[in-house]
PDB file of C-alpha atoms in Angstrom:
ATOM      1  CA  SER A  10       0.000   0.000   0.000  1.00  0.00           C
ATOM      2  CA  ASP A  11       1.052   3.587  -0.510  1.00  0.00           C
ATOM      3  CA  TRP A  12       1.529   6.119   2.271  1.00  0.00           C
ATOM      4  CA  PHE A  13       0.517   9.782   2.047  1.00  0.00           C
ATOM      5  CA  TYR A  14       0.647  12.842   4.304  1.00  0.00           C
ATOM      6  CA  GLU A  15      -2.630  14.709   4.270  1.00  0.00           C
ATOM      7  CA  GLN A  16      -3.227  18.193   5.564  1.00  0.00           C
ATOM      8  CA  ASN A  17      -6.613  19.912   5.310  1.00  0.00           C
ATOM      9  CA  GLY A  18      -7.809  17.096   3.065  1.00  0.00           C
ATOM     10  CA  SER A  19      -5.061  17.371   0.446  1.00  0.00           C
ATOM     11  CA  LYS A  20      -1.974  15.243  -0.142  1.00  0.00           C
ATOM     12  CA  GLN A  21       1.265  17.049   0.615  1.00  0.00           C
ATOM     13  CA  THR A  22       4.335  16.836  -1.628  1.00  0.00           C
ATOM     14  CA  GLY A  23       8.042  17.507  -1.169  1.00  0.00           C
ATOM     15  CA  TRP A  24       9.799  17.473   2.193  1.00  0.00           C
ATOM     16  CA  ILE A  25       7.615  17.226   5.304  1.00  0.00           C
ATOM     17  CA  ASN A  26       8.891  17.409   8.878  1.00  0.00           C
ATOM     18  CA  ASP A  27       6.258  15.904  11.144  1.00  0.00           C
ATOM     19  CA  GLY A  28       8.182  16.234  14.401  1.00  0.00           C
ATOM     20  CA  THR A  29       9.696  12.741  14.200  1.00  0.00           C
ATOM     21  CA  GLY A  30      11.922  13.582  11.235  1.00  0.00           C
ATOM     22  CA  ARG A  31      11.963  14.495   7.560  1.00  0.00           C
ATOM     23  CA  TYR A  32       9.988  12.559   4.957  1.00  0.00           C
ATOM     24  CA  HIS A  33       9.804  13.092   1.202  1.00  0.00           C
ATOM     25  CA  PHE A  34       6.627  12.758  -0.857  1.00  0.00           C
ATOM     26  CA  ASP A  35       6.647  12.667  -4.665  1.00  0.00           C
ATOM     27  CA  GLU A  36       4.597  14.887  -6.986  1.00  0.00           C
ATOM     28  CA  ASN A  37       1.566  12.625  -6.398  1.00  0.00           C
ATOM     29  CA  GLY A  38       1.915  12.825  -2.620  1.00  0.00           C
ATOM     30  CA  LYS A  39       3.278   9.275  -2.280  1.00  0.00           C
ATOM     31  CA  LEU A  40       5.862   8.604   0.455  1.00  0.00           C
ATOM     32  CA  GLN A  41       9.267   7.773  -1.011  1.00  0.00           C
ATOM     33  CA  THR A  42      11.716   5.244   0.408  1.00  0.00           C
ATOM     34  CA  GLY A  43      15.238   4.094  -0.375  1.00  0.00           C
ATOM     35  CA  TRP A  44      17.850   6.191  -2.141  1.00  0.00           C
ATOM     36  CA  TYR A  45      16.622   9.622  -3.210  1.00  0.00           C
ATOM     37  CA  GLN A  46      18.643  12.306  -5.005  1.00  0.00           C
ATOM     38  CA  GLU A  47      17.808  16.005  -5.079  1.00  0.00           C
ATOM     39  CA  ASN A  48      20.092  18.756  -6.411  1.00  0.00           C
ATOM     40  CA  GLN A  49      22.931  16.214  -6.733  1.00  0.00           C
ATOM     41  CA  ILE A  50      22.676  15.346  -3.027  1.00  0.00           C
ATOM     42  CA  TRP A  51      21.809  11.811  -1.915  1.00  0.00           C
ATOM     43  CA  TYR A  52      19.459  10.934   0.945  1.00  0.00           C
ATOM     44  CA  PHE A  53      18.393   7.554   2.254  1.00  0.00           C
ATOM     45  CA  LEU A  54      14.721   7.291   3.204  1.00  0.00           C
ATOM     46  CA  ASN A  55      14.177   4.444   5.663  1.00  0.00           C
ATOM     47  CA  THR A  56      12.943   1.190   4.134  1.00  0.00           C
ATOM     48  CA  VAL A  57      12.561  -0.611   7.477  1.00  0.00           C
ATOM     49  CA  HIS A  58       9.092  -0.859   9.051  1.00  0.00           C
ATOM     50  CA  ASP A  59      10.191   0.301  12.500  1.00  0.00           C
ATOM     51  CA  GLY A  60       7.718   3.120  13.124  1.00  0.00           C
ATOM     52  CA  TYR A  61       9.850   5.522  11.068  1.00  0.00           C
ATOM     53  CA  TYR A  62       9.285   4.084   7.599  1.00  0.00           C
ATOM     54  CA  GLY A  63      10.301   6.626   4.961  1.00  0.00           C
ATOM     55  CA  ARG A  64      12.132   8.949   7.375  1.00  0.00           C
ATOM     56  CA  ALA A  65      15.410  10.373   6.078  1.00  0.00           C
ATOM     57  CA  LEU A  66      18.344   8.907   7.978  1.00  0.00           C
ATOM     58  CA  SER A  67      20.105  11.776   9.748  1.00  0.00           C
ATOM     59  CA  ASN A  68      22.885  12.407  12.258  1.00  0.00           C
ATOM     60  CA  GLN A  69      24.126   8.860  11.924  1.00  0.00           C
ATOM     61  CA  TRP A  70      26.136   6.244  10.150  1.00  0.00           C
ATOM     62  CA  ALA A  71      24.138   3.476   8.504  1.00  0.00           C
ATOM     63  CA  TRP A  72      25.088   0.200   6.888  1.00  0.00           C
ATOM     64  CA  ILE A  73      23.145  -0.125   3.625  1.00  0.00           C
ATOM     65  CA  ASP A  74      23.691  -3.024   1.226  1.00  0.00           C
ATOM     66  CA  GLY A  75      26.990  -3.869   2.944  1.00  0.00           C
ATOM     67  CA  TYR A  76      28.464  -0.341   2.781  1.00  0.00           C
ATOM     68  CA  SER A  77      28.630   2.239   5.564  1.00  0.00           C
ATOM     69  CA  TYR A  78      27.354   5.772   4.849  1.00  0.00           C
ATOM     70  CA  SER A  79      27.209   8.905   7.001  1.00  0.00           C
ATOM     71  CA  PHE A  80      24.350  11.428   6.982  1.00  0.00           C
ATOM     72  CA  ASP A  81      24.208  14.977   8.377  1.00  0.00           C
ATOM     73  CA  ALA A  82      21.443  16.589  10.463  1.00  0.00           C
ATOM     74  CA  ASP A  83      19.340  17.269   7.339  1.00  0.00           C
ATOM     75  CA  GLY A  84      19.817  13.728   6.032  1.00  0.00           C
ATOM     76  CA  LYS A  85      22.355  14.698   3.355  1.00  0.00           C
ATOM     77  CA  MET A  86      24.839  11.924   2.654  1.00  0.00           C
ATOM     78  CA  TYR A  87      28.470  12.914   3.100  1.00  0.00           C
ATOM     79  CA  ALA A  88      30.508  12.235  -0.048  1.00  0.00           C
ATOM     80  CA  ASN A  89      34.123  12.687  -1.129  1.00  0.00           C
ATOM     81  CA  CYS A  90      35.244  14.127   2.202  1.00  0.00           C
ATOM     82  CA  ILE A  91      36.290  13.468   5.760  1.00  0.00           C
ATOM     83  CA  THR A  92      33.162  13.221   7.927  1.00  0.00           C
ATOM     84  CA  PRO A  93      32.861  15.444  11.036  1.00  0.00           C
ATOM     85  CA  ASP A  94      33.863  12.457  13.166  1.00  0.00           C
ATOM     86  CA  GLY A  95      37.042  11.921  11.134  1.00  0.00           C
ATOM     87  CA  TYR A  96      36.259   9.102   8.699  1.00  0.00           C
ATOM     88  CA  GLU A  97      36.947   9.141   4.966  1.00  0.00           C
ATOM     89  CA  VAL A  98      34.100   8.602   2.503  1.00  0.00           C
ATOM     90  CA  ASN A  99      34.502   8.361  -1.258  1.00  0.00           C
ATOM     91  CA  ALA A 100      32.522  10.084  -4.039  1.00  0.00           C
ATOM     92  CA  ASP A 101      29.762   7.471  -3.616  1.00  0.00           C
ATOM     93  CA  GLY A 102      29.561   8.210   0.125  1.00  0.00           C
ATOM     94  CA  ARG A 103      31.024   4.834   1.082  1.00  0.00           C
ATOM     95  CA  TRP A 104      33.319   4.604   4.089  1.00  0.00           C
ATOM     96  CA  THR A 105      36.932   3.950   3.099  1.00  0.00           C
ATOM     97  CA  VAL A 106      40.116   3.162   4.991  1.00  0.00           C
ATOM     98  CA  ASN A 107      43.284   4.264   3.186  1.00  0.00           C
ATOM     99  CA  GLY A 108      41.236   4.557  -0.007  1.00  0.00           C
ATOM    100  CA  VAL A 109      39.792   1.034   0.263  1.00  0.00           C
ATOM    101  CA  VAL A 110      35.991   0.813   0.400  1.00  0.00           C
ATOM    102  CA  GLN A 111      34.832  -1.162   3.436  1.00  0.00           C
ATOM    103  CA  PHE A 112      32.251  -3.754   2.393  1.00  0.00           C
ATOM    104  CA  ILE A 113      30.612  -6.534   4.393  1.00  0.00           C
ATOM    105  CA  GLU A 114      28.165  -8.571   2.344  1.00  0.00           C
ATOM    106  CA  GLY A 115      24.661  -8.633   3.800  1.00  0.00           C
ATOM    107  CA  LYS A 116      25.413  -5.999   6.456  1.00  0.00           C
ATOM    108  CA  GLY A 117      22.721  -3.502   7.454  1.00  0.00           C
ATOM    109  CA  ILE A 118      19.636  -2.435   5.542  1.00  0.00           C
ATOM    110  CA  ILE A 119      19.296  -4.465   2.351  1.00  0.00           C
ATOM    111  CA  THR A 120      17.611  -2.730  -0.579  1.00  0.00           C
ATOM    112  CA  THR A 121      16.637  -3.628  -4.099  1.00  0.00           C
ATOM    113  CA  ALA A 122      16.882  -1.160  -6.974  1.00  0.00           C
ATOM    114  CA  THR A 123      13.446   0.063  -7.991  1.00  0.00           C
ATOM    115  CA  THR A 124      14.198   0.571 -11.667  1.00  0.00           C
ATOM    116  CA  PRO A 125      17.281  -1.237 -12.958  1.00  0.00           C
ATOM    117  CA  GLY A 126      19.315   1.016 -15.210  1.00  0.00           C
ATOM    118  CA  SER A 127      18.034   4.246 -13.666  1.00  0.00           C
ATOM    119  CA  GLY A 128      19.425   6.207 -10.793  1.00  0.00           C
ATOM    120  CA  LYS A 129      23.045   6.276  -9.720  1.00  0.00           C
ATOM    121  CA  VAL A 130      25.120   3.237 -10.566  1.00  0.00           C
ATOM    122  CA  SER A 131      28.316   2.694  -8.646  1.00  0.00           C
ATOM    123  CA  GLY A 132      30.080  -0.561  -8.045  1.00  0.00           C
ATOM    124  CA  GLY A 133      27.157  -2.542  -9.387  1.00  0.00           C
ATOM    125  CA  ILE A 134      24.648  -0.936  -7.012  1.00  0.00           C
ATOM    126  CA  THR A 135      21.842   1.088  -8.556  1.00  0.00           C
ATOM    127  CA  ARG A 136      20.339   3.809  -6.460  1.00  0.00           C
ATOM    128  CA  GLY A 137      16.927   4.586  -7.868  1.00  0.00           C
ATOM    129  CA  GLY A 138      14.009   6.526  -6.523  1.00  0.00           C
ATOM    130  CA  GLY A 139      12.102   4.809  -3.776  1.00  0.00           C
ATOM    131  CA  GLY A 140       9.323   2.359  -4.337  1.00  0.00           C
ATOM    132  CA  SER A 141       6.698   1.724  -1.753  1.00  0.00           C
ATOM    133  CA  GLY A 142       6.826  -1.015   0.809  1.00  0.00           C
ATOM    134  CA  GLY A 143       4.021  -2.990   2.295  1.00  0.00           C
ATOM    135  CA  GLY A 144       2.113  -2.552   5.518  1.00  0.00           C
ATOM    136  CA  GLY A 145       3.512  -1.755   8.895  1.00  0.00           C
ATOM    137  CA  GLY A 146       3.841   1.350  11.001  1.00  0.00           C
ATOM    138  CA  GLY A 147       3.487   4.702   9.309  1.00  0.00           C
ATOM    139  CA  GLY A 148       4.668   6.802  12.204  1.00  0.00           C
ATOM    140  CA  GLY A 149       3.243  10.138  13.220  1.00  0.00           C
ATOM    141  CA  SER A 150       0.305  11.411  11.236  1.00  0.00           C
ATOM    142  CA  HIS A 151       0.828   9.379   8.105  1.00  0.00           C
ATOM    143  CA  SER A 152      -2.212   7.714   6.651  1.00  0.00           C
ATOM    144  CA  SER A 153      -2.389   4.691   4.442  1.00  0.00           C
ATOM    145  CA  GLY A 154      -3.841   5.079   0.985  1.00  0.00           C
ATOM    146  CA  GLY A 155      -5.075   1.493   1.009  1.00  0.00           C
ATOM    147  CA  SER A 156      -5.571  -1.478   3.227  1.00  0.00           C
ATOM    148  CA  SER A 157      -2.570  -3.153   4.707  1.00  0.00           C
ATOM    149  CA  SER A 158      -1.997  -6.749   5.518  1.00  0.00           C
ATOM    150  CA  GLY A 159       0.841  -5.724   7.812  1.00  0.00           C
ATOM    151  CA  GLY A 160       3.038  -8.151   5.984  1.00  0.00           C
ATOM    152  CA  GLY A 161       5.713  -6.029   4.390  1.00  0.00           C
ATOM    153  CA  SER A 162       4.985  -7.038   0.826  1.00  0.00           C
ATOM    154  CA  SER A 163       6.519  -4.608  -1.584  1.00  0.00           C
ATOM    155  CA  SER A 164       5.670  -2.936  -4.830  1.00  0.00           C
ATOM    156  CA  GLY A 165       8.050  -1.152  -7.127  1.00  0.00           C
ATOM    157  CA  GLY A 166      10.837  -3.474  -6.068  1.00  0.00           C
ATOM    158  CA  SER A 167      11.910  -1.709  -2.887  1.00  0.00           C
ATOM    159  CA  GLY A 168      11.881  -4.175  -0.021  1.00  0.00           C
ATOM    160  CA  SER A 169      12.219  -3.607   3.654  1.00  0.00           C
ATOM    161  CA  GLY A 170      15.122  -6.042   3.692  1.00  0.00           C
ATOM    162  CA  GLY A 171      17.108  -7.107   6.688  1.00  0.00           C
ATOM    163  CA  GLY A 172      18.852  -5.109   9.332  1.00  0.00           C
ATOM    164  CA  SER A 173      17.741  -4.253  12.799  1.00  0.00           C
ATOM    165  CA  SER A 174      16.233  -1.122  14.211  1.00  0.00           C
ATOM    166  CA  SER A 175      16.426   0.774  17.444  1.00  0.00           C
ATOM    167  CA  GLY A 176      12.700   1.389  17.479  1.00  0.00           C
ATOM    168  CA  GLY A 177      13.352   5.091  17.779  1.00  0.00           C
ATOM    169  CA  ASP A 178      14.553   4.970  21.364  1.00  0.00           C
ATOM    170  CA  GLY A 179      17.886   6.586  20.555  1.00  0.00           C
ATOM    171  CA  SER A 180      19.965   3.486  21.156  1.00  0.00           C
ATOM    172  CA  SER A 181      22.326   2.492  18.425  1.00  0.00           C
ATOM    173  CA  ASP A 182      22.223  -0.768  16.539  1.00  0.00           C
ATOM    174  CA  ASP A 183      24.343  -2.460  13.927  1.00  0.00           C
ATOM    175  CA  THR A 184      22.864  -0.388  11.068  1.00  0.00           C
ATOM    176  CA  SER A 185      23.822   2.983  12.543  1.00  0.00           C
ATOM    177  CA  THR A 186      27.446   2.720  13.671  1.00  0.00           C
ATOM    178  CA  PRO A 187      30.715   2.061  11.877  1.00  0.00           C
ATOM    179  CA  LEU A 188      32.091  -1.421  12.410  1.00  0.00           C
ATOM    180  CA  PRO A 189      35.155  -1.419  14.668  1.00  0.00           C
ATOM    181  CA  GLU A 190      36.206  -4.805  13.317  1.00  0.00           C
ATOM    182  CA  ILE A 191      38.861  -3.969  10.711  1.00  0.00           C
ATOM    183  CA  GLU A 192      42.211  -5.176  12.027  1.00  0.00           C
ATOM    184  CA  GLY A 193      44.789  -2.441  12.534  1.00  0.00           C
ATOM    185  CA  VAL A 194      42.273   0.414  12.342  1.00  0.00           C
ATOM    186  CA  GLU A 195      41.454   2.422  15.446  1.00  0.00           C
ATOM    187  CA  PHE A 196      37.889   3.758  15.610  1.00  0.00           C
ATOM    188  CA  LYS A 197      36.854   6.896  17.434  1.00  0.00           C
ATOM    189  CA  PRO A 198      33.373   7.172  18.955  1.00  0.00           C
ATOM    190  CA  PHE A 199      31.455  10.133  17.609  1.00  0.00           C
ATOM    191  CA  ARG A 200      28.352  12.217  17.953  1.00  0.00           C
ATOM    192  CA  PHE A 201      27.262  14.905  15.543  1.00  0.00           C
ATOM    193  CA  GLN A 202      27.208  18.303  17.222  1.00  0.00           C
TER     194      GLN A 202
END
């Protein structure tokens, strides 16, 4: 089913901050999920049904499709720089150590490209616009545009995938922190200011 944000009886479009975070709705008012690009800046809109489905990841690191990415307070993915906490990310936003992309197969949120051949292709991963996932929590004042079986079936090819969630309680989990498991690399704890 599709998710919409209605205000005064009309579907809202663009970025909406409902107090729990930022969400993006397409030109038809449909909630977007997965990789989203705007003005050459990448965002990741949560694909996990954890009460914050569709919310832009922000102020955190997240493992997505086996790569670790960092996002600022507005949800913008850091790319081709040193993050505020001192880690290097390449032009695709992937965490690197001495220029080597850190990849752990199956780690974190697992996504599926919504439209093969569209979006940003890097290293065999296609980042397309978000499809819609199945039932589950909408969070805040979102309303469902159809009935939901609560099962997490997906349309448009974007699945909720694996990974764990903190349930919004502020605790970190294995999808939101860098992995301190690379031999010979010292990791520094961080918090965005």
